[in-house]
Each structure stands twice: as C-alpha cells, then as structure tokens.
Short mmCIF file of C-alpha atoms in Angstrom, two decimals:
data_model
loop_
_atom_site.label_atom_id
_atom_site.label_comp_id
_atom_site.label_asym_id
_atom_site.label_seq_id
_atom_site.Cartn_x
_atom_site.Cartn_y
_atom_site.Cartn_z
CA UNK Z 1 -39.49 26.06 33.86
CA UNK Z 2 -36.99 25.10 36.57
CA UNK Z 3 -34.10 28.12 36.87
CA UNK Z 4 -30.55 26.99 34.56
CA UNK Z 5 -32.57 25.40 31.87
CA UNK Z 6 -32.09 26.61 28.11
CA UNK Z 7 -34.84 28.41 27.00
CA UNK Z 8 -33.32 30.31 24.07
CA UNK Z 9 -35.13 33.42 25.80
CA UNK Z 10 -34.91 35.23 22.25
CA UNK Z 11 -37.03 33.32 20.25
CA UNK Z 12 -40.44 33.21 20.30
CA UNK Z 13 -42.70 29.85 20.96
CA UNK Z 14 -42.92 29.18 17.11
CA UNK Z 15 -39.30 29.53 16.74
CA UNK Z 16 -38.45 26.65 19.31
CA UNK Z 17 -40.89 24.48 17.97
CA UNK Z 18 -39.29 24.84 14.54
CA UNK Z 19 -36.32 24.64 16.14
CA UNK Z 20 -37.57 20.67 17.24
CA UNK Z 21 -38.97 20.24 14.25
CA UNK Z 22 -36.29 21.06 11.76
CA UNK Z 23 -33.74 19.14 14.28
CA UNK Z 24 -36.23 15.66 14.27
CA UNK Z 25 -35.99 16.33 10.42
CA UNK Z 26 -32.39 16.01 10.01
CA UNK Z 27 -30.69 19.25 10.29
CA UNK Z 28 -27.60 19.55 12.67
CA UNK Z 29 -27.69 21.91 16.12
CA UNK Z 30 -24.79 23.60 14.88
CA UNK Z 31 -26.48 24.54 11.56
CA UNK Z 32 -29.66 25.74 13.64
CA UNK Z 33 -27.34 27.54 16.06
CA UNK Z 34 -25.97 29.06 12.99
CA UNK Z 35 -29.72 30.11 11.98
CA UNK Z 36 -30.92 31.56 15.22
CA UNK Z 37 -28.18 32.92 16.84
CA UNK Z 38 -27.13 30.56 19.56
CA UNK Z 39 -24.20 28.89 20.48
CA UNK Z 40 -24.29 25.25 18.95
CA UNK Z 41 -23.39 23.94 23.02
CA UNK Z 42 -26.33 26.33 24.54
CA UNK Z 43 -28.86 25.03 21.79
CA UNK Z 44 -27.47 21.19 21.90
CA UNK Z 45 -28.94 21.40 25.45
CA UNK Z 46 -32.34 23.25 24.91
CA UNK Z 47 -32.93 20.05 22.26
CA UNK Z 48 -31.41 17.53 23.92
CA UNK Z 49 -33.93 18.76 26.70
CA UNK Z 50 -36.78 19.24 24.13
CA UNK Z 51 -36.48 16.42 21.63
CA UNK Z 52 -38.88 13.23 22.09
CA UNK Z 53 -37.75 10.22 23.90
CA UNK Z 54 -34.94 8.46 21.91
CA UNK Z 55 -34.77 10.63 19.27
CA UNK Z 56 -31.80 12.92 19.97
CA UNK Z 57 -28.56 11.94 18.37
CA UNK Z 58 -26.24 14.39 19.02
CA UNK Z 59 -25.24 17.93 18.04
CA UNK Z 60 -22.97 17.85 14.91
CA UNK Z 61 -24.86 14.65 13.25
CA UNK Z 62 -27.45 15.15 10.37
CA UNK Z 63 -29.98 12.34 9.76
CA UNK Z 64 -29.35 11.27 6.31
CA UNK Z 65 -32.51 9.85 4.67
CA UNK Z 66 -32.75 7.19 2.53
CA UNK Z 67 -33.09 9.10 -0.39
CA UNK Z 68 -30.03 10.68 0.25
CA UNK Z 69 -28.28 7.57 1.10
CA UNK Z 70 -29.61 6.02 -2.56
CA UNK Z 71 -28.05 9.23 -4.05
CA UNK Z 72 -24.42 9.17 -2.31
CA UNK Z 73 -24.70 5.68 -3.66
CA UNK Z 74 -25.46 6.44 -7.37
CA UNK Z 75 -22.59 8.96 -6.85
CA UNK Z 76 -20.53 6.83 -5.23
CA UNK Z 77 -20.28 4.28 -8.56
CA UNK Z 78 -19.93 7.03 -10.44
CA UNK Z 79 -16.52 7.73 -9.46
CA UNK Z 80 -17.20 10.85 -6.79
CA UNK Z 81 -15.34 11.28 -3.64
CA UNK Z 82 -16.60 10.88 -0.43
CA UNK Z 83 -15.62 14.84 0.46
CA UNK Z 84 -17.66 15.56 -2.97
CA UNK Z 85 -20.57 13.73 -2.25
CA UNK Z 86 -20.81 15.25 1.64
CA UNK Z 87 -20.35 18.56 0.00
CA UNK Z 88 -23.17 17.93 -2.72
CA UNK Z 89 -25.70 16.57 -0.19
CA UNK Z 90 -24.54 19.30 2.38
CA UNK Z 91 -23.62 16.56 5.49
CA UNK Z 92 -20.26 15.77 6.62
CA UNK Z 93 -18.08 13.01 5.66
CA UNK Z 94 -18.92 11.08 9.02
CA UNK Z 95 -22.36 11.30 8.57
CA UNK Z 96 -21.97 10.11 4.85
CA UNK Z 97 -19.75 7.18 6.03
CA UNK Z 98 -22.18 5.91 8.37
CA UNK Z 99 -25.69 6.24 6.04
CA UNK Z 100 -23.88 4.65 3.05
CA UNK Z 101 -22.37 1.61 5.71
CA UNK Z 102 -26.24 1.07 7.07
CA UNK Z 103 -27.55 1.66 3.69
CA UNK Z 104 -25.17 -1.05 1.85
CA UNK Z 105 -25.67 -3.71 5.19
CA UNK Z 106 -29.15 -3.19 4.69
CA UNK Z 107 -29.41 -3.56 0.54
CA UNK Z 108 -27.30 -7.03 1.08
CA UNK Z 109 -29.70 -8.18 4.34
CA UNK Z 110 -32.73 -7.68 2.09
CA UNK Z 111 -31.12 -9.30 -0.72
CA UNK Z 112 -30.61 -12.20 1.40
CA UNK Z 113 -26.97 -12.41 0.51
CA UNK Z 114 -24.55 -13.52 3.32
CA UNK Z 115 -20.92 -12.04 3.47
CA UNK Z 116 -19.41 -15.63 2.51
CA UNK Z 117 -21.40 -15.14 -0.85
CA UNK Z 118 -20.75 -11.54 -1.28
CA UNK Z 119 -17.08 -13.00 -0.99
CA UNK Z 120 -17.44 -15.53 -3.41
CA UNK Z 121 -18.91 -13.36 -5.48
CA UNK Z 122 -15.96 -10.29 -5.40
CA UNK Z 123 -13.54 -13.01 -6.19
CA UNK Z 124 -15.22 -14.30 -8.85
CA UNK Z 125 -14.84 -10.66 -10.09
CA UNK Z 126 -11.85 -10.38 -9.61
CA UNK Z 127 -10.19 -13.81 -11.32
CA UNK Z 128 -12.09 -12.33 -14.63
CA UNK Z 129 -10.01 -9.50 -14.10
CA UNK Z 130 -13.15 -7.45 -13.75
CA UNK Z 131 -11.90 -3.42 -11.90
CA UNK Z 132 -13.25 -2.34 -8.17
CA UNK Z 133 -15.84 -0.21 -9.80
CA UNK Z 134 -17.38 -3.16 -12.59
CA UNK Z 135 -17.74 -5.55 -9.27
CA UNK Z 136 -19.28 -3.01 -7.13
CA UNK Z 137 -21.84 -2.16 -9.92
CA UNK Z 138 -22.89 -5.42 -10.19
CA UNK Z 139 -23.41 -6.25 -6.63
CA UNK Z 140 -25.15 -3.08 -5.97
CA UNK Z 141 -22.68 -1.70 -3.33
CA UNK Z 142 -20.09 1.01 -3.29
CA UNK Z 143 -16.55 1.02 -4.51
CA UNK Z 144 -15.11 1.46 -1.48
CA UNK Z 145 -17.19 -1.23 0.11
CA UNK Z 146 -15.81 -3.97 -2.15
CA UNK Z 147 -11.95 -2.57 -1.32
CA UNK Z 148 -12.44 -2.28 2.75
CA UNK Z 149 -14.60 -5.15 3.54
CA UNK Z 150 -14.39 -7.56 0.80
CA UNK Z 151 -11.24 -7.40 -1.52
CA UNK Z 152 -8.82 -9.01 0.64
CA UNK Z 153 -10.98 -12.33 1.63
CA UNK Z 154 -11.57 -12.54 -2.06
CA UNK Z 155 -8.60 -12.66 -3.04
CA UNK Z 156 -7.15 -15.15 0.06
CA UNK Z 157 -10.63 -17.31 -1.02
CA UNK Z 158 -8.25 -16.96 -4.47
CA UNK Z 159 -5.40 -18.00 -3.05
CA UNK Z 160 -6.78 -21.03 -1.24
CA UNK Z 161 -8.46 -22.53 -4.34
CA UNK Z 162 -6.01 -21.93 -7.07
CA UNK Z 163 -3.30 -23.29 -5.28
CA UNK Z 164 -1.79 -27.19 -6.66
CA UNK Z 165 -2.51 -30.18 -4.98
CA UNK Z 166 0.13 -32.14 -5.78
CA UNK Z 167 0.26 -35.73 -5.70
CA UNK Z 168 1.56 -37.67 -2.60
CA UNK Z 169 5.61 -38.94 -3.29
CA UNK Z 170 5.23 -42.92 -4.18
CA UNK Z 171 8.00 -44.83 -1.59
CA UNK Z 172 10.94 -45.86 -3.38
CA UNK Z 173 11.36 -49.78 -3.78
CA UNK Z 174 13.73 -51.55 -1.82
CA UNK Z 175 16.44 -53.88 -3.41
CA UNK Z 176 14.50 -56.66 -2.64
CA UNK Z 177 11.27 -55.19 -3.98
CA UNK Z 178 13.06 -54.01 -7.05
CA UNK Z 179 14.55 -57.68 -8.31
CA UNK Z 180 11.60 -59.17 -7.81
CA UNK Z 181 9.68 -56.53 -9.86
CA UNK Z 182 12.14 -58.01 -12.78
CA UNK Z 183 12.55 -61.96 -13.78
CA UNK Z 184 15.39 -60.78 -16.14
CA UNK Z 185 18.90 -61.68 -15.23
CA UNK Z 186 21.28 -59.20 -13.19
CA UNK Z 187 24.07 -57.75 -15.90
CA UNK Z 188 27.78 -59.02 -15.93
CA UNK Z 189 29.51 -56.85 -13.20
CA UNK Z 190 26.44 -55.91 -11.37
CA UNK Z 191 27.24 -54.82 -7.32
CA UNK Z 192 24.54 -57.70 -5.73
CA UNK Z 193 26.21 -60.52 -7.27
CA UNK Z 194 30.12 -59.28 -6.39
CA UNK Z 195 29.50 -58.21 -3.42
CA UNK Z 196 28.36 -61.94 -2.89
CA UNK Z 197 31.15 -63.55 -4.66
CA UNK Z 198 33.48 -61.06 -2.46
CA UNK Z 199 31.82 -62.47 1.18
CA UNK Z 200 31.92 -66.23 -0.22
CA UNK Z 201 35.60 -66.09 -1.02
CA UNK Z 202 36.43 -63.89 2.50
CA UNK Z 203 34.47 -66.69 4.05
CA UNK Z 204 36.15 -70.20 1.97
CA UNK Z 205 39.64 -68.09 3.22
CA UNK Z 206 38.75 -67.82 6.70
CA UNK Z 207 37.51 -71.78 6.59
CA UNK Z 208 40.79 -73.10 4.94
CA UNK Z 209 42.74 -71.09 7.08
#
C-alpha cells in the first residue's frame, strides 16, 4: 500500500474487513472508532478509502433501514419525540429526520397520492375539526409531517373556498328609468313637477318682460 494511507496498523485483516462490513451495514465511523480504538477522522479515511464504489456516506451518518424507519413511524403517531425515538433506535436526530422524510415521500409516491390531494385531504381534516395526530393516522404519515408540509396550504385551500361570493351591486335607476318603471301619478308636492312649474314661470317672466 502506497506510504500516508490509513491502514489501522493495529488491527488484524479480519478486523478491517468487519470494520467494512459493519460500516456498509449501517453503523457510524465514529461508533466503530469508538469500538476499535481509532480516531473517528483517521478511520473515516481508511473507509472512505475501503468502502465500495458509491457506497460511503459519510462519517457521523447511520443507514437507517426500513424497518427502522416503519418503527420511528409507529412511534412517531404514538406521540414520541423525535430525541426519544433517535435515542430508542440508537441514531441521531438527523439521521431520524431524513429516513422518516424519504420514508413518508416514498409511502405517498407508492400510494399514488399527489401533494394537491394530500392537501385536500389535511383540510378536509381539519374543517371536521379532526387534531394533527387523528389526520396523520389516517393518511399514514407522521404528525409532524402534516404540521411542516401540509397544515398551512390546508388551511389557505380553507380559506379560499369558504370565503362568500357575494352578489354583483345591481345599478341604481335613473329618474327617467324610475318613472317609467311606475304608470301611477307623481304625489302633490313632488320635486320633478315644481321644479318644472318653477323654470316655466322664470321663463313666462323673462318673455313678458
């Protein structure tokens, strides 16, 4: 091996092979630095180095497989915290976050539900007053999932439908329009017909003047 490499001199060929193995299966370099003696840096670089093509994802992420994901679900509608959950499943919050986001988009793609459904479908929930936890049960995603990604287009898609229409204002009638809507007489001292006596007297004045 080329001079500078890791090589984790102290461990023996079977212990770097497990150390390959037990990182492809999902446990963290700085958990197996932990377990052999290594600093997490100095072993991140002997796998890094060692792991197959495309398969190396860092040193301080744990895979999280999918029955692990199922279970942070299950846990998740049951009312546990995130920080609980990471501690029960022994994986940090970050790596929880991003199994049960992949988990969830894929549970929706294979149940062939678009977001403008899942929408639809939250504010449904919510205008039967149903809480975060009864509409995340029955759309099979977490609590938290309905609150960050869904909760506040529901309830503007809420908004948007429940609000009036109201009816467009009818023009009001001109005078014109409004005596010819009635054949009945104007009343005794009505303004039309003395404001026209008024101009007809100004005007038999002016004439006889």
């Amino acid at each position: 091996m080329m001079a500078g490499l890791p090589r984790l001199e102290r461990l023996t060929d079977d212990q770097r092979a497990s150390v390959i193995a037990e990182y492809l299966a999902g446990t963290s370099c700085e958990d197996l630095a932990k377990k052999y003696g290594y600093s997490a840096p100095q072993l991140a670089r002997y796998v890094r180095l060692k792991a197959p093509a495309g398969q190396y994802r860092g040193a301080n992420r744990s895979a999280v497989t999918d029955e692990q994901a199922k279970q942070a679900i299950a846990m998740l509608k049951q009312g546990l915290k995130r920080k609980e959950i990471a501690y029960n499943l022994d994986i940090s919050v970050g790596v929880l976050y991003r199994a049960i986001k992949r988990h969830e988009a894929e549970s929706v793609m294979q149940a062939g539900r678009p977001r403008h459904e899942t929408i639809a479908l939250v504010a449904d929930g919510i205008r039967r007053g149903l809480s975060h936890r009864d509409i995340a049960r029955q759309l099979g995603i977490a609590q938290s999932t309905v609150k960050k990604n869904y909760y506040k287009a529901a309830l503007a898609l809420l908004s948007d439908t429940q609000k009036p229409v109201l009816p467009a204002p009818k023009p009001k009638p001109t005078v014109t329009a409004r005596l010819k809507l009635s054949s009945e007489p104007l009343p005794f001292g009505h303004a039309i017909p003395v404001n026209a006596m008024w101009r007809g007297l100004e005007r038999w004045r002016s004439a006889g003047a």
